[in-house]
Short mmCIF file of C-alpha atoms in Angstrom, two decimals:
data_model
loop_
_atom_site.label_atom_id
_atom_site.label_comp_id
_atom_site.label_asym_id
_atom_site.label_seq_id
_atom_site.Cartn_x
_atom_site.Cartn_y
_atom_site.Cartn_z
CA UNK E 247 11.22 3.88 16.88
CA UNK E 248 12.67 7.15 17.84
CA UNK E 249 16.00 6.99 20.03
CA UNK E 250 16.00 9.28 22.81
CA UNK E 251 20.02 8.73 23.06
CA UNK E 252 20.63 10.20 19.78
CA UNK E 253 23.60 12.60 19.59
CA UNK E 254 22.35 15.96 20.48
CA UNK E 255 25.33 17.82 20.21
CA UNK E 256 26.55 16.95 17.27
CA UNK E 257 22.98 17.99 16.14
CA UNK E 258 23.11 21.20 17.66
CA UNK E 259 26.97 21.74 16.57
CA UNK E 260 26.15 20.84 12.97
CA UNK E 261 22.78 22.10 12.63
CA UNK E 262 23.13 25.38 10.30
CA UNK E 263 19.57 26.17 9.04
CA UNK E 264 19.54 28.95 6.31
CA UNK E 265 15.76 29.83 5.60
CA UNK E 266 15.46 32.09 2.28
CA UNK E 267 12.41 34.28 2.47
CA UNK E 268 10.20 34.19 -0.61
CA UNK E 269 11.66 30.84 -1.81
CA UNK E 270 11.28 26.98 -1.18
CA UNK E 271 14.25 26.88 0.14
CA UNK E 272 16.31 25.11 3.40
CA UNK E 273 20.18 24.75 3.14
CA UNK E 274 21.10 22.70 5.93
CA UNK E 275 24.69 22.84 7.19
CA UNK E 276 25.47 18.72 7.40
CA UNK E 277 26.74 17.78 11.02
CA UNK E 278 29.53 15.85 11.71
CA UNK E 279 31.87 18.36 13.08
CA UNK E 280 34.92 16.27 13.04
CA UNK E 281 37.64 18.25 14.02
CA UNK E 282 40.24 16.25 12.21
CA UNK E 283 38.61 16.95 8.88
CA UNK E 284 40.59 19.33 6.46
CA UNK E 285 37.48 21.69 5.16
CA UNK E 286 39.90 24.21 4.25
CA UNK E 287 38.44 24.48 0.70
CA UNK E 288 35.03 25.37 1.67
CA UNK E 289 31.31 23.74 1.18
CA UNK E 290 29.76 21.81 -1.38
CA UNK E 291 26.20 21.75 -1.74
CA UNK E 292 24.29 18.58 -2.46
CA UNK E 293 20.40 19.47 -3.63
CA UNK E 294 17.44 17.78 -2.86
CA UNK E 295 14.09 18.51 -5.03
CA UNK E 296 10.95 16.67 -3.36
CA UNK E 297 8.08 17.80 -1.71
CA UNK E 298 8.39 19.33 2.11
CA UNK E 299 4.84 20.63 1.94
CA UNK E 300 1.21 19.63 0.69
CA UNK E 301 -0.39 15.73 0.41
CA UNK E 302 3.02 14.29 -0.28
CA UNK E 303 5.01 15.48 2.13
CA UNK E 304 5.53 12.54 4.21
CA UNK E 305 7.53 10.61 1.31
CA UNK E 306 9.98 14.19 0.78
CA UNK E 307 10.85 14.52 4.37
CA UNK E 308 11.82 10.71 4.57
CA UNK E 309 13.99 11.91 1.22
CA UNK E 310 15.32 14.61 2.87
CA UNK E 311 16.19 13.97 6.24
CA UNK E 312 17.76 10.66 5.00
CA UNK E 313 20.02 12.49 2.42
CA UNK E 314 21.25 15.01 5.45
CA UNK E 315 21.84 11.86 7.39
CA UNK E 316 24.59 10.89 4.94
CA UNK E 317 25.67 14.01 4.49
CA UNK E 318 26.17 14.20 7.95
CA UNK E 319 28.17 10.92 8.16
CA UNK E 320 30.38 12.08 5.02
CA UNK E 321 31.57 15.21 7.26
CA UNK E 322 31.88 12.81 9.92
CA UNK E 323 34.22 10.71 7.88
CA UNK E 324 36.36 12.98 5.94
CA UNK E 325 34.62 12.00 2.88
CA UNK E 326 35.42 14.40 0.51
CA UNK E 327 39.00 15.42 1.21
CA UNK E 328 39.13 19.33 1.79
CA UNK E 329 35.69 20.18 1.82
CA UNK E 330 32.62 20.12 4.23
CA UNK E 331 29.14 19.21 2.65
CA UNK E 332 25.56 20.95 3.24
CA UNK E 333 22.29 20.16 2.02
CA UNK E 334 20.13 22.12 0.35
CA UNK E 335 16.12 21.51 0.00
CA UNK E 336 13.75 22.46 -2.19
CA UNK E 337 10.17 21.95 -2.02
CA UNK E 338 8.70 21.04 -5.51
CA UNK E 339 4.89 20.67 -3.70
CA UNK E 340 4.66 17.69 -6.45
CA UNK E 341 4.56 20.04 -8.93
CA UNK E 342 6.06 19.85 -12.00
CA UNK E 343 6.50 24.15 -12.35
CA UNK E 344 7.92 24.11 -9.08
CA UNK E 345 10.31 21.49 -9.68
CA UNK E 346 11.64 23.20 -12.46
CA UNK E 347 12.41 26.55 -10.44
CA UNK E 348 13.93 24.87 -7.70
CA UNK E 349 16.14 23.23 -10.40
CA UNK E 350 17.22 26.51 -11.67
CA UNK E 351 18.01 27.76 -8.17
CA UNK E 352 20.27 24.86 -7.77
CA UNK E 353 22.19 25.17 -10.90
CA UNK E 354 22.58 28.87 -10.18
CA UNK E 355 25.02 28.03 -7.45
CA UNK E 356 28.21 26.64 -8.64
CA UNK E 357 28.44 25.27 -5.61
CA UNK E 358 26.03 22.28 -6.15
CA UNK E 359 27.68 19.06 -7.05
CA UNK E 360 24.88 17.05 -7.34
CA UNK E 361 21.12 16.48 -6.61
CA UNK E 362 18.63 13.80 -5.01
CA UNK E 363 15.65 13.78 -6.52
CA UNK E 364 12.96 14.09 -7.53
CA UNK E 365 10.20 12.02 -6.16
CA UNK E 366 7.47 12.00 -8.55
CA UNK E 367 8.15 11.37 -12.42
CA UNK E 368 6.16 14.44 -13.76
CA UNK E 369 8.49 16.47 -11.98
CA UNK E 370 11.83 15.02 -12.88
CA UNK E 371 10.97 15.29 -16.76
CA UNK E 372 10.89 18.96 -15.94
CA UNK E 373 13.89 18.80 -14.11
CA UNK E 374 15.84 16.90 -15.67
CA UNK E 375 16.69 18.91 -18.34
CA UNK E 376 17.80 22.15 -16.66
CA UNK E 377 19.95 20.27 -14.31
CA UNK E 378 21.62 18.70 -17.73
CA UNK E 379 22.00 22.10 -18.95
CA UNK E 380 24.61 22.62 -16.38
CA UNK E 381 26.30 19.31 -16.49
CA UNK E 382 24.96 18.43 -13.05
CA UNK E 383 24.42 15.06 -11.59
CA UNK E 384 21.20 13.86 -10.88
CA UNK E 385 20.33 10.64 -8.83
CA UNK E 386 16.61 9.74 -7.89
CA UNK E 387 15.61 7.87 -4.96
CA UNK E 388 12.05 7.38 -6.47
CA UNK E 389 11.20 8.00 -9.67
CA UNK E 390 9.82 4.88 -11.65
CA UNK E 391 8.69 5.48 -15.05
CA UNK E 392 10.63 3.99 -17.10
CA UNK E 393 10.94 6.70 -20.08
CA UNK E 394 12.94 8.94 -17.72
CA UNK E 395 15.95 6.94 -18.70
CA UNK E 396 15.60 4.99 -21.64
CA UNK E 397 13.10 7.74 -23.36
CA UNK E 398 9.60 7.65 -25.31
CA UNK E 399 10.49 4.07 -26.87
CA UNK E 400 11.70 2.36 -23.30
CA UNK E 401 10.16 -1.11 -24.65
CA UNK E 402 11.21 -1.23 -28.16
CA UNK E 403 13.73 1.19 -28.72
CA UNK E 404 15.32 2.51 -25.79
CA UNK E 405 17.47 5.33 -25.95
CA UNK E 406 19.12 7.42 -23.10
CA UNK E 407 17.97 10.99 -23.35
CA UNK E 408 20.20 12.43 -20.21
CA UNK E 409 23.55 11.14 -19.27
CA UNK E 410 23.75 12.85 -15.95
CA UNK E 411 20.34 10.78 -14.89
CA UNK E 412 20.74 7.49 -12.71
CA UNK E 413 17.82 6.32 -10.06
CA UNK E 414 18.39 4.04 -7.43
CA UNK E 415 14.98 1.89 -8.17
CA UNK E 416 13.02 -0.23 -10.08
CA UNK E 417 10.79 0.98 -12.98
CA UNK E 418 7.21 0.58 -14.05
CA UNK E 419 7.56 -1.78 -16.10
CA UNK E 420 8.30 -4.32 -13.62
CA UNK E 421 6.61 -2.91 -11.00
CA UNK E 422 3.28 -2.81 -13.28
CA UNK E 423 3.76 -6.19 -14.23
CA UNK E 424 4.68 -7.43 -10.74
CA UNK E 425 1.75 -6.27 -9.55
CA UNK E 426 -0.21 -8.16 -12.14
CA UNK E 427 0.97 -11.44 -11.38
CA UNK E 428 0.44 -11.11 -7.92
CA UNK E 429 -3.40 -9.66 -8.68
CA UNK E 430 -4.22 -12.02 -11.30
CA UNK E 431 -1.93 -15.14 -10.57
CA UNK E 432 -1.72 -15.19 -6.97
CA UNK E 433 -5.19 -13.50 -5.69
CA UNK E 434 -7.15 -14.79 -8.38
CA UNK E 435 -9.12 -11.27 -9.56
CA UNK E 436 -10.28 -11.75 -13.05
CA UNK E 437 -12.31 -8.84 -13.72
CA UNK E 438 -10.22 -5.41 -12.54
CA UNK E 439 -11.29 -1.88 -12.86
CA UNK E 440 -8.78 0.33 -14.00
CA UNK E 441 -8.62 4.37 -11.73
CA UNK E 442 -5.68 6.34 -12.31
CA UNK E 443 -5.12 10.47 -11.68
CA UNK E 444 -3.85 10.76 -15.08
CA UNK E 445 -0.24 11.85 -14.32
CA UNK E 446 2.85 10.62 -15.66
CA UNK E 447 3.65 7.85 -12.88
CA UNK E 448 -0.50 6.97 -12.34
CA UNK E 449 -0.63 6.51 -16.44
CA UNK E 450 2.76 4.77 -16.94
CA UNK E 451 2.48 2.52 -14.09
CA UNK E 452 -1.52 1.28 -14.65
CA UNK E 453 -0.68 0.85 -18.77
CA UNK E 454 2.25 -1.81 -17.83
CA UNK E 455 -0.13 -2.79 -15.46
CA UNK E 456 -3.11 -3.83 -17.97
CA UNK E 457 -0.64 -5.32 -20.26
CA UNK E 458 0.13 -7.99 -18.02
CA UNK E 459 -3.00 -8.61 -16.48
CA UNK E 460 -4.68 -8.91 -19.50
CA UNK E 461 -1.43 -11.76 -21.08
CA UNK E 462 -2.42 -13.65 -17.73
CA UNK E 463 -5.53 -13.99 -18.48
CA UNK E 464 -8.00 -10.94 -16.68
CA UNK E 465 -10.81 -8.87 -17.85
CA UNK E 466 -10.21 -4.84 -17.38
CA UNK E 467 -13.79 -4.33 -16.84
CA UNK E 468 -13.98 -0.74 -16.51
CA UNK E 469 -11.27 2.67 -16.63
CA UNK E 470 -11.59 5.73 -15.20
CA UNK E 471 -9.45 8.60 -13.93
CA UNK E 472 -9.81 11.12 -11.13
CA UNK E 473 -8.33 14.50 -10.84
CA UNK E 474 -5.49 15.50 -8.39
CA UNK E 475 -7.04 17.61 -6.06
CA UNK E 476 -10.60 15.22 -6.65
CA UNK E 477 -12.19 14.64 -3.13
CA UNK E 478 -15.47 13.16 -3.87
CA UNK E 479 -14.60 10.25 -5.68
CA UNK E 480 -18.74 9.33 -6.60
CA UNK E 481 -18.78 9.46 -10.11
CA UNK E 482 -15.56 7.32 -10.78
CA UNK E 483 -17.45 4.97 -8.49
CA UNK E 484 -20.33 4.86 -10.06
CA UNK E 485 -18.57 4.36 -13.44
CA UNK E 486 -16.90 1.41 -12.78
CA UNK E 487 -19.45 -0.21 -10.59
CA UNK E 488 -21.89 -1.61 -13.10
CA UNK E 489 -18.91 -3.96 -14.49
CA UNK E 490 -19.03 -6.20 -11.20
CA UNK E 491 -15.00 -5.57 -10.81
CA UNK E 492 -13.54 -8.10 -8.49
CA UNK E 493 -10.54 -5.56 -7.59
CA UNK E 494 -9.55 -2.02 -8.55
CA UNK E 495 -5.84 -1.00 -10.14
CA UNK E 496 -5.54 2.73 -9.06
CA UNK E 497 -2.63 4.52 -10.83
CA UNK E 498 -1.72 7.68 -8.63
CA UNK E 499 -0.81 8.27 -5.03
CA UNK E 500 -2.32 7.72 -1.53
CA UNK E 501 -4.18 11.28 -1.32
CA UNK E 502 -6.68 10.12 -3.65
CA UNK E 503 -6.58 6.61 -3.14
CA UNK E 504 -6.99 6.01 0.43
CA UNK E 505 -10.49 8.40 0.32
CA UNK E 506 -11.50 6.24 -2.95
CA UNK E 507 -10.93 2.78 -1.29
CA UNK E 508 -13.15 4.15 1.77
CA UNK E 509 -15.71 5.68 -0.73
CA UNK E 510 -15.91 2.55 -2.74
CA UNK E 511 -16.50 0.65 0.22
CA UNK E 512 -19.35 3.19 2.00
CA UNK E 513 -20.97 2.43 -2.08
CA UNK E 514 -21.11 -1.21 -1.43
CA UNK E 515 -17.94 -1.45 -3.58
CA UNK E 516 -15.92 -3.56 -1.26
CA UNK E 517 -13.17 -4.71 -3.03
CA UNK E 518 -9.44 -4.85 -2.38
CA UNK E 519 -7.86 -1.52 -3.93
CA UNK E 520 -4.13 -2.18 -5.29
CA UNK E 521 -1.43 0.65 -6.35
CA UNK E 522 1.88 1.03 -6.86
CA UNK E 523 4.75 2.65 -4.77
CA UNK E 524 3.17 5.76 -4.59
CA UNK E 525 0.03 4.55 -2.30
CA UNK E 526 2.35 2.72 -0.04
CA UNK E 527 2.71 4.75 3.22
CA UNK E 528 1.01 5.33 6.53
CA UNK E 529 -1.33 8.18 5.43
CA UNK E 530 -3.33 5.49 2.71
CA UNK E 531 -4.36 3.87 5.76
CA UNK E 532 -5.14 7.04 7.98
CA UNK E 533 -6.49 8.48 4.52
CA UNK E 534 -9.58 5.34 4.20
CA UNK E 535 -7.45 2.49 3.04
CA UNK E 536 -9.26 -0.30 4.25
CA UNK E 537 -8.29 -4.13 4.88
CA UNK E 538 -7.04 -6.25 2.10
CA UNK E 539 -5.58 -3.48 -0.27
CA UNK E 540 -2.72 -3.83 -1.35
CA UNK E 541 0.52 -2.00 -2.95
CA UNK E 542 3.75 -2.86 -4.38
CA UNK E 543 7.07 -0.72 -3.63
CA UNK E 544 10.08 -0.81 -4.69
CA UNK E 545 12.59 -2.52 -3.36
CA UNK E 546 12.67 -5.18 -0.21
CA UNK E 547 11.23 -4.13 3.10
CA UNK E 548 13.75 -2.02 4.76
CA UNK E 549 12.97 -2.50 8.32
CA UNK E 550 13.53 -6.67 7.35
CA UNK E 551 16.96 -5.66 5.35
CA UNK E 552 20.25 -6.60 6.85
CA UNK E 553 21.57 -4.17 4.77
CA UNK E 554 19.53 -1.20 5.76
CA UNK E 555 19.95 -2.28 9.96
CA UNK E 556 22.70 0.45 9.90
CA UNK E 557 20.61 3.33 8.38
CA UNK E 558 17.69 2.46 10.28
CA UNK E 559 19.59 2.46 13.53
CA UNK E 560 21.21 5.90 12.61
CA UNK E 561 17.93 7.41 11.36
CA UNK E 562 16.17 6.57 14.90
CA UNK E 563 19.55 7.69 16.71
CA UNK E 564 19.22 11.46 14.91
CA UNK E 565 15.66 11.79 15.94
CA UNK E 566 14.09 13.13 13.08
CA UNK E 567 10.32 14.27 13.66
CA UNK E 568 9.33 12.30 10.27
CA UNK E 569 9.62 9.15 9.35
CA UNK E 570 12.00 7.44 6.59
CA UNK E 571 8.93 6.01 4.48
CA UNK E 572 9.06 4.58 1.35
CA UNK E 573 12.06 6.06 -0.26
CA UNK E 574 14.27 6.75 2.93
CA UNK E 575 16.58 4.16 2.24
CA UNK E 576 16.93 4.66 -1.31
CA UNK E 577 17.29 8.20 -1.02
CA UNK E 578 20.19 7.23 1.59
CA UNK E 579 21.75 5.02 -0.89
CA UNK E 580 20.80 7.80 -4.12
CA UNK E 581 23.19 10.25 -2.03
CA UNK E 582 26.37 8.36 -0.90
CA UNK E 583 26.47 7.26 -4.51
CA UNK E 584 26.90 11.26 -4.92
CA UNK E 585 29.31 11.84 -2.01
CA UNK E 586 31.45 8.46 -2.85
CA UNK E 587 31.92 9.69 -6.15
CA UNK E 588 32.72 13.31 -6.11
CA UNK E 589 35.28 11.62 -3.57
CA UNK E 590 36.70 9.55 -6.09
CA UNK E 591 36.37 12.50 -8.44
CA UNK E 592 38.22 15.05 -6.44
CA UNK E 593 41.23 13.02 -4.75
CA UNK E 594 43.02 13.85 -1.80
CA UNK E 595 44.08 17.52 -3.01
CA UNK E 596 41.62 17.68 -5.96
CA UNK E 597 39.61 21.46 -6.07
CA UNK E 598 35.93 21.54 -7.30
CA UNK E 599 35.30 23.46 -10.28
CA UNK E 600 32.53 22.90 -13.24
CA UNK E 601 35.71 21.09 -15.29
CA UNK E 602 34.74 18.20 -12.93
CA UNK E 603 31.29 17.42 -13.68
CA UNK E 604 32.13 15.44 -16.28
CA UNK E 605 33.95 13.24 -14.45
CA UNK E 606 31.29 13.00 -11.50
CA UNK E 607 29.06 11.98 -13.53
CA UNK E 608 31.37 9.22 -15.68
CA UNK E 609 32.17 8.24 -11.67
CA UNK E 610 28.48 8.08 -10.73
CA UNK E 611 27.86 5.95 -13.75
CA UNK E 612 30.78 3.19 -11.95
CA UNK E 613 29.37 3.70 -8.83
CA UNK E 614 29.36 0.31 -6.55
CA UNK E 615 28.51 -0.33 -3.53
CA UNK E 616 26.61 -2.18 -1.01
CA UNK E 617 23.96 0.42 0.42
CA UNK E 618 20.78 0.01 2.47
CA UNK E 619 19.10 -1.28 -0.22
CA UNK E 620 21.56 -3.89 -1.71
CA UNK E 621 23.50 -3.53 -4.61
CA UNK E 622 24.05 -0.16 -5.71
CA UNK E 623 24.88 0.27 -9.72
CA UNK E 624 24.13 1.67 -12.76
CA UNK E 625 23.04 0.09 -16.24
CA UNK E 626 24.30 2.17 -19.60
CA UNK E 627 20.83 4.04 -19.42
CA UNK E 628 21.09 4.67 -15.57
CA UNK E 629 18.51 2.50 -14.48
CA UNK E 630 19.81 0.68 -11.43
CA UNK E 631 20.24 -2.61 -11.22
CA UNK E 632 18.71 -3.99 -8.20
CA UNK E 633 14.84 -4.95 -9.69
CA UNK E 634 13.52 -5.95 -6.09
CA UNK E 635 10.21 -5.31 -5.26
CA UNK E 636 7.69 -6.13 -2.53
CA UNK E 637 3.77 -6.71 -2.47
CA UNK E 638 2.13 -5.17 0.94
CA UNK E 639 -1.29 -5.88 2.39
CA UNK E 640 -3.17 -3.89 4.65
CA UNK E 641 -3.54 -6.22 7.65
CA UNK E 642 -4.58 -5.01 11.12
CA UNK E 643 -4.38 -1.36 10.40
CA UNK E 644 -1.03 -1.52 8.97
CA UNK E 645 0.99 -2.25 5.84
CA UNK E 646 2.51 -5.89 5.94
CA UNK E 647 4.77 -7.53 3.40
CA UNK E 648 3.22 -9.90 1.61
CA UNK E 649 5.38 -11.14 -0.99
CA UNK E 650 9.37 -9.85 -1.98
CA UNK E 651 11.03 -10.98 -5.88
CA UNK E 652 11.38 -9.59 -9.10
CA UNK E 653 8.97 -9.34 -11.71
CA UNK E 654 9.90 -12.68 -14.28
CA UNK E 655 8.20 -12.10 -17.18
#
């Protein structure tokens, strides 16, 4: 996939790397050294909270490089009249604590317009509302539970708890669902067993799960949950065995699951293991995901989109070391909805200043445009608007896309 003709000196040109002892921290100097561009005014800072380190670092690097990719294209561009842009990572390690000091290091610099992130849900409730302290826009590339944005009461009485929120993907509560149908409707399992890791996305996503499955008609035979650093996965196993499941519903992410599908099948538990977006990449597979498990994601496959032909062509070109995964593309999409609008926000002779967050955000919020994904916009609670999502099935060693739609009712 990798491009050997990518452009090496504008990488080498644009390529600032500031590495801050003692912290999480990489500020990244976008490319694009377009002469032409006025960037009299100085740099603005666009932050990105997801993990660069630990079991989940191959969805945060896809996040990361993908938002420096249009940052890089912005400079190129003369996106944001006066100014150059730089990037600025933090590594959360999926942590929750972690998130919320690399939050506080970002709003510490007035320079920050906006953020991308986070990538797991547990992590954006914590950051979420420090970056709201300090007014500053927030769009997720990958963050699916549903309360984030429309609060506790999301299916009765939802109620947005932070204006300067917006995500750029579906929620659980049609990606539960979704995955029901296809489980129950389409591949006939009747009696499921019910594994999550007990966090915020595992338990959000598996509940909306069982609510369908069980309307359509299936037994949840047996529940259990693992921990997050769990390795031996023999007692959950041994749990849920005894109930005869026909298929497993694991709530949680591909470090545990891949080793539990394997484990279940070494126990003579071989049965098709099925997750949501946070299973779907590479490592399940390398990880003990076996043949026949599935996962949903969100979103269409990007590699298939005619949309996303141009970022996938200008990913490859810049050579990354990692791929996009899962939430390349969205996290793409999550930041030119952040450089379009502080754009729009500042004019041609506009001057940044904290008087125009407000407006950012209230700009973010009428954000349109056709990104990588599709459509990209905003409901009132920030949710977006494009529901797509995608069944995959482990075929021949590798993820293939099984089914693409939204989730009915």
């Amino acid at each position: 996939m990798r491009n050997q003709t990518v452009k090496a000196a504008v990488l080498v040109a644009g390529a600032l790397l500031l590495a801050a002892c003692g912290t999480n921290k990489e500020e990244t100097g976008a490319g694009g050294g377009n002469q032409a561009c006025d960037q009299s005014k100085g740099t603005l800072v666009i932050g990105v909270i997801a993990p660069q380190s630990g079991g989940l670092s191959a969805l945060g690097l896809g996040i990361k490089n993908s938002a420096q990719l249009a940052a890089d294209q912005a400079n190129e561009k003369c996106a944001v009249k006066g100014y150059k842009l730089a990037v600025q990572t933090e590594d959360d390690q999926a942590t929750a604590q972690v998130g919320a000091q690399a939050a506080t290091r970002l709003s510490s610099n007035a320079n920050v317009v906006g953020v991308v992130g986070t990538l797991n849900s547990s992590v954006a409730q914590s950051v979420q509302p420090i970056l709201k302290g300090k007014n500053i826009v927030m769009v997720s590339p990958a963050n699916t539970n549903p309360s984030l944005t429309r609060g506790a009461e999301y299916g009765t009485a939802p109620k947005r708890g932070f204006e300067n929120y917006f995500r750029v993907c579906a929620t659980d509560d049609l990606q539960g669902p979704f995955a029901a149908k296809y489980l129950v409707g389409k591949a006939g399992k009747k009696n499921i067993a019910i594994i999550t890791d007990g966090k915020t996305y595992g338990k959000g996503l598996a509940a909306e799960f069982q609510k369908q499955a069980e309307k359509d008609g299936a037994k949840i035979a047996a529940q259990g949950t693992v921990g997050e650093k769990d390795t031996d996965f023999a007692g959950v196993i041994g749990t849920i065995k005894g109930s005869n499941p026909d298929a497993v519903y694991y709530g949680g992410e591909y470090p545990q699951a891949g080793p539990l599908s394997k484990q279940m099948k070494d126990a003579g538990l071989n049965i098709p293991v099925m997750g949501g977006d946070g299973i779907y990449d590479d490592k399940f597979i390398d990880l003990g995901g076996k043949e026949g498990d599935l996962a949903t994601s969100v979103g269409a496959p990007t590699d298939t989109l005619p949309s996303a032909k141009a970022f996938v062509d200008a990913y490859n070109a810049k050579n990354y070391k990692d791929k996009f995964s899962a939430y390349g593309a969205f996290s793409y999409d999550a930041t030119n909805a952040i450089i379009a609008s502080l754009g729009k926000t500042l004019g041609d002779a506009g001057t940044w200043g904290d008087d125009k967050r407000a407006d950012l955000i209230k700009n973010v919020g009428e954000y349109s445009a056709q990104g990588a994904t599709g459509e990209i916009k905003f409901d009132q609670y920030g949710d977006s608007t494009n529901k797509l999502l995608t069944v995959y099935k482990v075929t021949a060693g590798k993820w293939a896309a099984d089914e693409t739609g939204t989730f009915g009712g």
